[in-house]
PDB file of C-alpha atoms and ligand atoms in Angstrom:
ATOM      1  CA  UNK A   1       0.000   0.000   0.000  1.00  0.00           C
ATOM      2  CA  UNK A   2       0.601   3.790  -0.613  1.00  0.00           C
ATOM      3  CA  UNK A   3       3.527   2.884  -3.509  1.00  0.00           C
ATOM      4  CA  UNK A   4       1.387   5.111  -6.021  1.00  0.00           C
ATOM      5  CA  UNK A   5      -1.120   2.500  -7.600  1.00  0.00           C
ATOM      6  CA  UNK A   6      -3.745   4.635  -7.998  1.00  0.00           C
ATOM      7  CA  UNK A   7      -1.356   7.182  -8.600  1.00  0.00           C
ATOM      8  CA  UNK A   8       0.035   5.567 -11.683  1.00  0.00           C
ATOM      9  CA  UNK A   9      -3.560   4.470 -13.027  1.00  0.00           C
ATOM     10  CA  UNK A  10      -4.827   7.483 -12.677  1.00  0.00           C
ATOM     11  CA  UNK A  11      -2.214   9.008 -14.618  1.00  0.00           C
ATOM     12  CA  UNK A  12      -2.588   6.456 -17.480  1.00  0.00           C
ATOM     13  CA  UNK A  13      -6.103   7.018 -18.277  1.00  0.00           C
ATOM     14  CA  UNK A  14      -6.090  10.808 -17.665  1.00  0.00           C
ATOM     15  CA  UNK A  15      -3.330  10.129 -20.653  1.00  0.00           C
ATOM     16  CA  UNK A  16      -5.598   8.157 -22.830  1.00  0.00           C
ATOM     17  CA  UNK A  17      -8.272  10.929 -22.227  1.00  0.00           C
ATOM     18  CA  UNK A  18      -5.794  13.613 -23.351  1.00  0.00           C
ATOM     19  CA  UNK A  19      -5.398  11.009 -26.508  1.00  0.00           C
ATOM     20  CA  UNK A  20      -8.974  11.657 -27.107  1.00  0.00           C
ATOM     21  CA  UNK A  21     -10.094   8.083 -25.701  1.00  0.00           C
ATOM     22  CA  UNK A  22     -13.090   6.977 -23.826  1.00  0.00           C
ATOM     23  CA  UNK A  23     -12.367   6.068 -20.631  1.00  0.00           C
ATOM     24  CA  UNK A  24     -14.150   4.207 -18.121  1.00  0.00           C
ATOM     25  CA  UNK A  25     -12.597   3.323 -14.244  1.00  0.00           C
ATOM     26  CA  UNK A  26     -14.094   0.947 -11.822  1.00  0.00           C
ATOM     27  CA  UNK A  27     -13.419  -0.075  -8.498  1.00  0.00           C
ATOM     28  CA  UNK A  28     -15.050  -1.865  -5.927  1.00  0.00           C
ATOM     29  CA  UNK A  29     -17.856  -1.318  -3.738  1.00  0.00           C
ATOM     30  CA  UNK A  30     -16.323  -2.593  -0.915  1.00  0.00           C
ATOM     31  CA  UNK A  31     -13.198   0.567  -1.090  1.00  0.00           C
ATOM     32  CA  UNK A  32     -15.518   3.300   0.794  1.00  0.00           C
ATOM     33  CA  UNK A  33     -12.392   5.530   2.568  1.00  0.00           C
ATOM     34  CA  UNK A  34     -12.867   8.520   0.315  1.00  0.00           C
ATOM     35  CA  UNK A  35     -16.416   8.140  -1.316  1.00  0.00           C
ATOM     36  CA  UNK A  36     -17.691   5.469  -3.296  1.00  0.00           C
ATOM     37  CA  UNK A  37     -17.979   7.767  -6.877  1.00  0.00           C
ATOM     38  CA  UNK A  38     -14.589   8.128  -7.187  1.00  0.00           C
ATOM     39  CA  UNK A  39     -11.211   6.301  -7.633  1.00  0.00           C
ATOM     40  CA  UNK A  40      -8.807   8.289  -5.005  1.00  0.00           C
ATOM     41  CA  UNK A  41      -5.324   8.594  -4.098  1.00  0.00           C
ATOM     42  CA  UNK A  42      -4.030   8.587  -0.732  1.00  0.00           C
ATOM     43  CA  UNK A  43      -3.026  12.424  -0.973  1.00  0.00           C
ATOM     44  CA  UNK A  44      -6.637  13.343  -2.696  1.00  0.00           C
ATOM     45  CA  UNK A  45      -6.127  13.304  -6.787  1.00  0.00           C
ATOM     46  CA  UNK A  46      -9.446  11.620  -7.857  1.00  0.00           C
ATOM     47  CA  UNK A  47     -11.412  10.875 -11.005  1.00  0.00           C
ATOM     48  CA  UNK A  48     -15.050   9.582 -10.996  1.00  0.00           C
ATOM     49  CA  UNK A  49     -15.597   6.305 -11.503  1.00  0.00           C
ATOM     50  CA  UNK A  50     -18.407   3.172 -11.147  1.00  0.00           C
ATOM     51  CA  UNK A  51     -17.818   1.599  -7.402  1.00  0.00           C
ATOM     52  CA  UNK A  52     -19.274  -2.414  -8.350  1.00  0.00           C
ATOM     53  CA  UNK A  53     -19.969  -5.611  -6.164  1.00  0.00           C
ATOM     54  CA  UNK A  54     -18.263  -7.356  -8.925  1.00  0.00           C
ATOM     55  CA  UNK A  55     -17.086  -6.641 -12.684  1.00  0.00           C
ATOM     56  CA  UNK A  56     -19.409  -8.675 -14.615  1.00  0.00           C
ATOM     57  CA  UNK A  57     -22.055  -5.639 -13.721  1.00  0.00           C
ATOM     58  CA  UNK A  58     -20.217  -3.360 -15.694  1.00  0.00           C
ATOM     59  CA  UNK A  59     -21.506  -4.207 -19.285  1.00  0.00           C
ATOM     60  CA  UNK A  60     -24.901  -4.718 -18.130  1.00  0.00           C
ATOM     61  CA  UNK A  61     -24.736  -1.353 -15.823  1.00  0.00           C
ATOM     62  CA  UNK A  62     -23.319   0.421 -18.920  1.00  0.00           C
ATOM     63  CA  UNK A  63     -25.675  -0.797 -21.630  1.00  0.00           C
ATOM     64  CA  UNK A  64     -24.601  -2.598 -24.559  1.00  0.00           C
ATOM     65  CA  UNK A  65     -24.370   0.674 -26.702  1.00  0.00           C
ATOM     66  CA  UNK A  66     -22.264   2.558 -24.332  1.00  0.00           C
ATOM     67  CA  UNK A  67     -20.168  -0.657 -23.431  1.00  0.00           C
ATOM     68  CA  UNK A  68     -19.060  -0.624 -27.314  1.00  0.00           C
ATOM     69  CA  UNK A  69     -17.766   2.931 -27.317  1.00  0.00           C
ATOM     70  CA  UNK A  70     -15.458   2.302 -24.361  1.00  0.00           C
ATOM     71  CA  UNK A  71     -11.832   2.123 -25.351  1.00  0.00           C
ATOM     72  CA  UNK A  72     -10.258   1.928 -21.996  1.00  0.00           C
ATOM     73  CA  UNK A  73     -11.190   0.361 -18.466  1.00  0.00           C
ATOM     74  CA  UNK A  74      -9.293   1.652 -15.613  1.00  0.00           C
ATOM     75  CA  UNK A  75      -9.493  -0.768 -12.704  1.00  0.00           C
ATOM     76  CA  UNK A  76      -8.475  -0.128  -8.832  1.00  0.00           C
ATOM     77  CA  UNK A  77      -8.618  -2.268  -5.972  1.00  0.00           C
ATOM     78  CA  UNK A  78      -8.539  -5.150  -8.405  1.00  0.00           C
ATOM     79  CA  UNK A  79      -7.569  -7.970  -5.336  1.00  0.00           C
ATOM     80  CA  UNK A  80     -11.496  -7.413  -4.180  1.00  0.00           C
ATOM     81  CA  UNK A  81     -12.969  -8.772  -7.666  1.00  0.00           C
ATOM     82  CA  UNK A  82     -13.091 -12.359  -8.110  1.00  0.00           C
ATOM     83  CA  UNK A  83     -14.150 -12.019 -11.660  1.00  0.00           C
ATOM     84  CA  UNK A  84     -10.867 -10.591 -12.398  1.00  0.00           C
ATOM     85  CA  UNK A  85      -9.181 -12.913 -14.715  1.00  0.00           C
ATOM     86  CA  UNK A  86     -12.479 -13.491 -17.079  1.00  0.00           C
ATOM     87  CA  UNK A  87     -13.428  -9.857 -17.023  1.00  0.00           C
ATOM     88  CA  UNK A  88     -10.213  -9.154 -18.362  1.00  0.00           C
ATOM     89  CA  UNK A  89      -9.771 -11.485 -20.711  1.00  0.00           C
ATOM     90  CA  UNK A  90     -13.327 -10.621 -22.514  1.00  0.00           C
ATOM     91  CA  UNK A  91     -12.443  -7.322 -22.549  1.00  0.00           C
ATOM     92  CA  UNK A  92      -8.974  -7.146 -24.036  1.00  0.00           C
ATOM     93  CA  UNK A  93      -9.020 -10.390 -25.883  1.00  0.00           C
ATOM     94  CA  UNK A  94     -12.528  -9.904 -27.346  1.00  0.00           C
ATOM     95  CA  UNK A  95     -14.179  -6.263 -26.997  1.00  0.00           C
ATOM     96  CA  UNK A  96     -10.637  -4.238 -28.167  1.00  0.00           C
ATOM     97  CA  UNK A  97     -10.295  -2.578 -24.806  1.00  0.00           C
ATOM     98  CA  UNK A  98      -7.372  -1.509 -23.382  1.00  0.00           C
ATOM     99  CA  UNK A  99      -7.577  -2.925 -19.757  1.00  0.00           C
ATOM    100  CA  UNK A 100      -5.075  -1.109 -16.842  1.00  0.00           C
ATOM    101  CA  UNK A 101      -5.667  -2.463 -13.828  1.00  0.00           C
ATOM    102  CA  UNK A 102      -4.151  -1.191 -10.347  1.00  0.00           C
ATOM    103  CA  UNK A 103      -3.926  -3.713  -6.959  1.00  0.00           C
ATOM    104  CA  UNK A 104      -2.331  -5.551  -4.259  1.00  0.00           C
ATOM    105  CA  UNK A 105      -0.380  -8.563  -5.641  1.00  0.00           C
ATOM    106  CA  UNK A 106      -0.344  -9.620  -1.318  1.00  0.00           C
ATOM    107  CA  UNK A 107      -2.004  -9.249   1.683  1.00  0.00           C
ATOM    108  CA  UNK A 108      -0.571  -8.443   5.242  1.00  0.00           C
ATOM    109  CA  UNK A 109       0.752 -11.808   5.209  1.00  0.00           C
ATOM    110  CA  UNK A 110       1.643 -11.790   1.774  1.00  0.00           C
ATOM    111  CA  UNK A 111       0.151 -13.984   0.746  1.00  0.00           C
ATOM    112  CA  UNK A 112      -1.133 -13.702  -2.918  1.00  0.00           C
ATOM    113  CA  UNK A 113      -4.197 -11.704  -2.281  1.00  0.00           C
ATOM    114  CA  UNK A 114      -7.151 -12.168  -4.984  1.00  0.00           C
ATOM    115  CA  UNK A 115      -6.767 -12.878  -8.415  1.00  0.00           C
ATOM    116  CA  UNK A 116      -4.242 -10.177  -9.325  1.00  0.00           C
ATOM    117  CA  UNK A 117      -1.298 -12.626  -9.717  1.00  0.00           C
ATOM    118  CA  UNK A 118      -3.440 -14.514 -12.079  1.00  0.00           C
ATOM    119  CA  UNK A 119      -3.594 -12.195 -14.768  1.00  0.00           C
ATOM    120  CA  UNK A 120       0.141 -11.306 -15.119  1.00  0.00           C
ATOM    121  CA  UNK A 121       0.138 -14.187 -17.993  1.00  0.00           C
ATOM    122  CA  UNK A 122      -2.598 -11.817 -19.637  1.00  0.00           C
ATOM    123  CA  UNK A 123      -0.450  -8.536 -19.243  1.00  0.00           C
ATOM    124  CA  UNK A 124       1.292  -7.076 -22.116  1.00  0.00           C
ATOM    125  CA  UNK A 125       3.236  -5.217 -19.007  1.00  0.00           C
ATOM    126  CA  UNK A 126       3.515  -5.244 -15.484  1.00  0.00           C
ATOM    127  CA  UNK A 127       4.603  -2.453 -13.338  1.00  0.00           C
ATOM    128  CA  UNK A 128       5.530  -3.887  -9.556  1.00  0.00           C
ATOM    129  CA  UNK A 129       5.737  -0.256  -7.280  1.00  0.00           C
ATOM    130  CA  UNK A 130       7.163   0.331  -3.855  1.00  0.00           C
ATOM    131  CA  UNK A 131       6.170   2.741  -1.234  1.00  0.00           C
ATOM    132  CA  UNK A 132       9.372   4.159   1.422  1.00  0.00           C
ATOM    133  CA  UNK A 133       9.043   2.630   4.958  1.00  0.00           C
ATOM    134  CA  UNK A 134       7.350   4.381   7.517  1.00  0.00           C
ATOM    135  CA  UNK A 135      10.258   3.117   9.827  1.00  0.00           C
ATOM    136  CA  UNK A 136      13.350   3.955   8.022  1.00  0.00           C
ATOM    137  CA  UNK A 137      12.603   5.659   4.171  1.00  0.00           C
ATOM    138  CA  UNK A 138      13.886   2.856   2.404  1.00  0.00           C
ATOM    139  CA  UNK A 139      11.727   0.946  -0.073  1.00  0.00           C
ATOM    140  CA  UNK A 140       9.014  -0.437   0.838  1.00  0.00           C
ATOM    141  CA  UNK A 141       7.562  -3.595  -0.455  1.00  0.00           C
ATOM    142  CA  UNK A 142       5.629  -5.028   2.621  1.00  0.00           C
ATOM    143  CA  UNK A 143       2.628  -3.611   4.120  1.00  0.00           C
ATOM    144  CA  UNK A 144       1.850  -4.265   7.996  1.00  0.00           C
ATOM    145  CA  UNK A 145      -1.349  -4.826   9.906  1.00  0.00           C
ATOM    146  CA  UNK A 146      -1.300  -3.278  12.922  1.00  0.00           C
ATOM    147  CA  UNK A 147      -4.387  -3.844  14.201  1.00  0.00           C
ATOM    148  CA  UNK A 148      -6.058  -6.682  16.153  1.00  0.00           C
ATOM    149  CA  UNK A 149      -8.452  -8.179  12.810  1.00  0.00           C
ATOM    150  CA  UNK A 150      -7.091 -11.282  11.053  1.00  0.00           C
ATOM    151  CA  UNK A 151      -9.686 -11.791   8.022  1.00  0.00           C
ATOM    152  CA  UNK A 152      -7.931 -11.343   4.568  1.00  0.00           C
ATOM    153  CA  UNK A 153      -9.930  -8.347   3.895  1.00  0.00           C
ATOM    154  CA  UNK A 154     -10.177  -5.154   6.189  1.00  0.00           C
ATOM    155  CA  UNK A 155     -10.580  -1.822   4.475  1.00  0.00           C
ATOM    156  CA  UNK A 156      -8.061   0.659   5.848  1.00  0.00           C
ATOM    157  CA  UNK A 157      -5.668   3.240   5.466  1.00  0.00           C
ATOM    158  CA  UNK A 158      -2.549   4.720   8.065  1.00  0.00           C
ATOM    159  CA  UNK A 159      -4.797   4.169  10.349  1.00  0.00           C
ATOM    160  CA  UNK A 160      -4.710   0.108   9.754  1.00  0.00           C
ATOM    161  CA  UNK A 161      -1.475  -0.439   7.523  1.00  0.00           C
ATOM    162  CA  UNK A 162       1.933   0.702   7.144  1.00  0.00           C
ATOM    163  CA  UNK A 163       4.122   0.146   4.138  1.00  0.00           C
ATOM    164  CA  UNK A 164       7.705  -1.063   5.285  1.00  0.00           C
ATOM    165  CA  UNK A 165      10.784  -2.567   3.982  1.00  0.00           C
ATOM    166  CA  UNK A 166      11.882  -6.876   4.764  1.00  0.00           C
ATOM    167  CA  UNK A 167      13.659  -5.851   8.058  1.00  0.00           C
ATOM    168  CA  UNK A 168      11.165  -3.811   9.475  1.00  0.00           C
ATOM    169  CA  UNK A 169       8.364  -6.263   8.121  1.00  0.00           C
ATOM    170  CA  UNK A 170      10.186  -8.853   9.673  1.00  0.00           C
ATOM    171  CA  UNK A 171      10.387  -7.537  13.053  1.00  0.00           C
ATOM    172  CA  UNK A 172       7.070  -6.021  13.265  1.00  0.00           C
ATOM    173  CA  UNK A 173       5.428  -8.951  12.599  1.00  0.00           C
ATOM    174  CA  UNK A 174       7.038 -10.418  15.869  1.00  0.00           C
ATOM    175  CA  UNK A 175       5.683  -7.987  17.295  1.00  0.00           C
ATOM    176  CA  UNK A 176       2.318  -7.551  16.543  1.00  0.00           C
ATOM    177  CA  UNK A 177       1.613 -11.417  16.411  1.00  0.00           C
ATOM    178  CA  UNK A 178       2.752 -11.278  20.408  1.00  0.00           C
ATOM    179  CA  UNK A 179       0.650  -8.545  20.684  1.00  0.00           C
ATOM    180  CA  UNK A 180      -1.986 -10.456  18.924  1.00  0.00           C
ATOM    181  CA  UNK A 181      -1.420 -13.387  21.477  1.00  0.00           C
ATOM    182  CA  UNK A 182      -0.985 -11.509  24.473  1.00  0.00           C
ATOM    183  CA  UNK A 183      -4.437  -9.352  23.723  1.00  0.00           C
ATOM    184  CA  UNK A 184      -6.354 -12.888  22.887  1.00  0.00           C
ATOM    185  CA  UNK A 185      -4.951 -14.432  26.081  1.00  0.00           C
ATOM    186  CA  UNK A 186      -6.058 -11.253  27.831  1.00  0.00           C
ATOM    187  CA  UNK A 187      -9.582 -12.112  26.137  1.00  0.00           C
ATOM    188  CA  UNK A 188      -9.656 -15.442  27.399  1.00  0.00           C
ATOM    189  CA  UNK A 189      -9.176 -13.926  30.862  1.00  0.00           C
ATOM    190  CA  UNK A 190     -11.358 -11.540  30.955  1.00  0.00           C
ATOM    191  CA  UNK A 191     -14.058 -14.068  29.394  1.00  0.00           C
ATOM    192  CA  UNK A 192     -13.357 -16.590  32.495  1.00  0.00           C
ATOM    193  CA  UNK A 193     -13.397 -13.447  34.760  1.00  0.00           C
ATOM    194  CA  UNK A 194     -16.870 -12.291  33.510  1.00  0.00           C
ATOM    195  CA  UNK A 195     -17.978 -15.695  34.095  1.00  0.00           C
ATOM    196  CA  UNK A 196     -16.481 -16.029  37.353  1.00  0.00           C
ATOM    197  CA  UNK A 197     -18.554 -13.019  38.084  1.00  0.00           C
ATOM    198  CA  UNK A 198     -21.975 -14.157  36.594  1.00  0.00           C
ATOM    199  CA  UNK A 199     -21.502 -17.076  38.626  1.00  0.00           C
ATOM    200  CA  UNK A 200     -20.488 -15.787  41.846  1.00  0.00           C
ATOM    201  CA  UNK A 201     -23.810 -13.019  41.303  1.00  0.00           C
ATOM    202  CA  UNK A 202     -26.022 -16.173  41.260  1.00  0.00           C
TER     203      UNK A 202
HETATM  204  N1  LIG B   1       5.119   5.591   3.424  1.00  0.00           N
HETATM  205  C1  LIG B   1       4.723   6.129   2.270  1.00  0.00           C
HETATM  206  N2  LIG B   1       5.418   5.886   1.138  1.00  0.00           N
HETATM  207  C2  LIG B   1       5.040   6.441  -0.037  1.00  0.00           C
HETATM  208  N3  LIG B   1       3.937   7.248  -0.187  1.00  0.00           N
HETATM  209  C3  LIG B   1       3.210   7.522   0.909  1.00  0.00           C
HETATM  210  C4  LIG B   1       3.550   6.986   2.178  1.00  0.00           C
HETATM  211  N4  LIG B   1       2.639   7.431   3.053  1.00  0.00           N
HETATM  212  C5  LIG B   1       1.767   8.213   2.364  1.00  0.00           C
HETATM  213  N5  LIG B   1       2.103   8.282   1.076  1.00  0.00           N
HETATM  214  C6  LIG B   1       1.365   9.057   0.038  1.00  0.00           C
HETATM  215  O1  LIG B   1       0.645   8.144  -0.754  1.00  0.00           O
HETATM  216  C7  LIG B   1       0.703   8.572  -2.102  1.00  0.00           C
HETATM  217  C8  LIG B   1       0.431   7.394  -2.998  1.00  0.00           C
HETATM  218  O2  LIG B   1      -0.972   7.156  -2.911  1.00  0.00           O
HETATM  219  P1  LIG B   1      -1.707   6.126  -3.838  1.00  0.00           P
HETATM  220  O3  LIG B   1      -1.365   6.382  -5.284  1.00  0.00           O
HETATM  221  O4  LIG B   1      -3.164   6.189  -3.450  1.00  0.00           O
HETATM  222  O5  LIG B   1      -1.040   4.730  -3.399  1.00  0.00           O
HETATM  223  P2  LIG B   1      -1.601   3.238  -3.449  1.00  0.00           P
HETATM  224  O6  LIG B   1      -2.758   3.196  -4.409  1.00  0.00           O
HETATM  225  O7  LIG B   1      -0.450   2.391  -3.908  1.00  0.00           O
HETATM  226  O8  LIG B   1      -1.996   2.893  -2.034  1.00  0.00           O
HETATM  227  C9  LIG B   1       2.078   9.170  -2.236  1.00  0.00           C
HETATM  228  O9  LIG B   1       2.127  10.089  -3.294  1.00  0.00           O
HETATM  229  C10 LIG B   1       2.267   9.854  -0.896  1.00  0.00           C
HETATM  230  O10 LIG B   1       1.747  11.175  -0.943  1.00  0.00           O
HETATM  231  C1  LIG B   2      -2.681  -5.246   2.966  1.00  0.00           C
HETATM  232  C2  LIG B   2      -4.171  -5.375   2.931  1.00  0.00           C
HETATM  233  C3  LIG B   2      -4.951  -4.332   2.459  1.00  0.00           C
HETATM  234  N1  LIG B   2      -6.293  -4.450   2.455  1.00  0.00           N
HETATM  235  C4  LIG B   2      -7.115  -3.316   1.984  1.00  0.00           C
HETATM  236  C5  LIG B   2      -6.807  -2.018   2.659  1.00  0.00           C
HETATM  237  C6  LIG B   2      -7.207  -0.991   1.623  1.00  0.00           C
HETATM  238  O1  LIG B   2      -8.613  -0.746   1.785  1.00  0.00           O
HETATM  239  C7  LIG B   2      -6.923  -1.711   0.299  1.00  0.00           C
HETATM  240  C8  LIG B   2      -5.608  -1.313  -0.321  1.00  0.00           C
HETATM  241  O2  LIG B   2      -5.688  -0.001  -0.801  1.00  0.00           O
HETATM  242  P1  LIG B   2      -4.422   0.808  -1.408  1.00  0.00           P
HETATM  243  O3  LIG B   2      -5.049   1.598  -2.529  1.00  0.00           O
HETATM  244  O4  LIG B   2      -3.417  -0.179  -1.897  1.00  0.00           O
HETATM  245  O5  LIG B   2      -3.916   1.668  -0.319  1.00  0.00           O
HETATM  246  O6  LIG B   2      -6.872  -3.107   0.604  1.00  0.00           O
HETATM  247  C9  LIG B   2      -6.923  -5.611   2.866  1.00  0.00           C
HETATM  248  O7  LIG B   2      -8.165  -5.734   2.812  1.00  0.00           O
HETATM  249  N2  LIG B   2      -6.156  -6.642   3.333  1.00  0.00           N
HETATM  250  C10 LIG B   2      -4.802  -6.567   3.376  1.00  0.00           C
HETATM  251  O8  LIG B   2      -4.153  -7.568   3.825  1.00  0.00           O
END
């Protein structure tokens, strides 16, 4: 996170606009930090844009007629749409469209997060960026959790993440997964204590 994805896509299409190209971005529903009509960068650039549950919608949203006329699909936040890989294919292979699509290749475990790994075989280029590390300035290629929430996905910005080189991934993730233990030990206790409690009120 913050290593200029939706920096860099929202630089190529405002290109292919300024090339006298229709242009169409998408990004998912789920991405509501800074409004859901707009694709937006951490320091506030933004374009409007359709915010879908999925990408297959986007045709059928559009209209047939309209769908034809598009020459280039933007899309951000890609790792949240499990259609990925067909959409894309359709719409490069088939419909002419020039696809650029922005998103985590891992998660805060990174592991490979979605489908956006699977359509590097599809990409006529890939562009891997890095963000500087909020510890030390030096690039970034890691992105921490630092809160308490272990599902895959958890919409957030600085106040959930922080991008960070190997070292400092490295030894924050000791960290936080003691802190992670400690706090669901704590849990446990408190749980028993509650109970403890309700039992001794009875
Ligand atoms: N640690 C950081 N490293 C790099 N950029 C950062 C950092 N923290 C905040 N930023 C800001 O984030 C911007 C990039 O935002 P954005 O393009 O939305 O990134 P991404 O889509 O990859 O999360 C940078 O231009 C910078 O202003
Ligand atoms: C690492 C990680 C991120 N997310 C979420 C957090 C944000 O809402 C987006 C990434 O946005 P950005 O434009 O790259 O800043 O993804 C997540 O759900 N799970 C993760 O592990």
């Amino acid at each position: 996170m913050f290593a200029g994805k939706t920096t860099a896509l929202l630089q190529r299409v405002q290109a292919e606009m300024d090339l006298g190209r229709s242009v169409m971005l998408i990004k998912s529903n789920k991405d509501t930090r800074y409004g859901t009509d707009s694709v937006v960068t951490h320091d506030g650039t933004r374009l409007p844009c359709w915010a879908l549950p999925n990408l297959s919608s986007f045709s059928q949203k559009l209209g047939a007629v309209a769908y034809d006329k598009v020459d280039v699909i933007g899309i951000d936040e890609a790792q949240f749409f499990g259609d990925l890989y067909d959409f894309c294919r359709k719409a490069a292979d088939h419909d002419g469209k020039t696809v650029i699509v922005a998103g985590l290749d891992g998660d805060y475990l990174r592991r490979t997060f979605g489908s956006v790994l699977d359509i590097v075989p599809l990409a006529d280029s890939v562009t891997k960026l890095t963000a500087r590390c909020n510890v030390c300035g030096k690039r970034a290629h890691f992105t921490l959790r630092k809160t308490e929430e272990t599902q895959t996905e958890l919409i957030g910005g600085s106040d959930v993440y922080m991008p960070v080189c190997r070292q400092h991934y490295v030894s924050g993730q000791v960290v936080i997964e003691a802190t992670r233990a400690v706090l669901k030990s704590q849990k446990v206790f408190d749980d028993s204590y509650v109970e403890g409690v309700t039992i001794a009120n009875q």
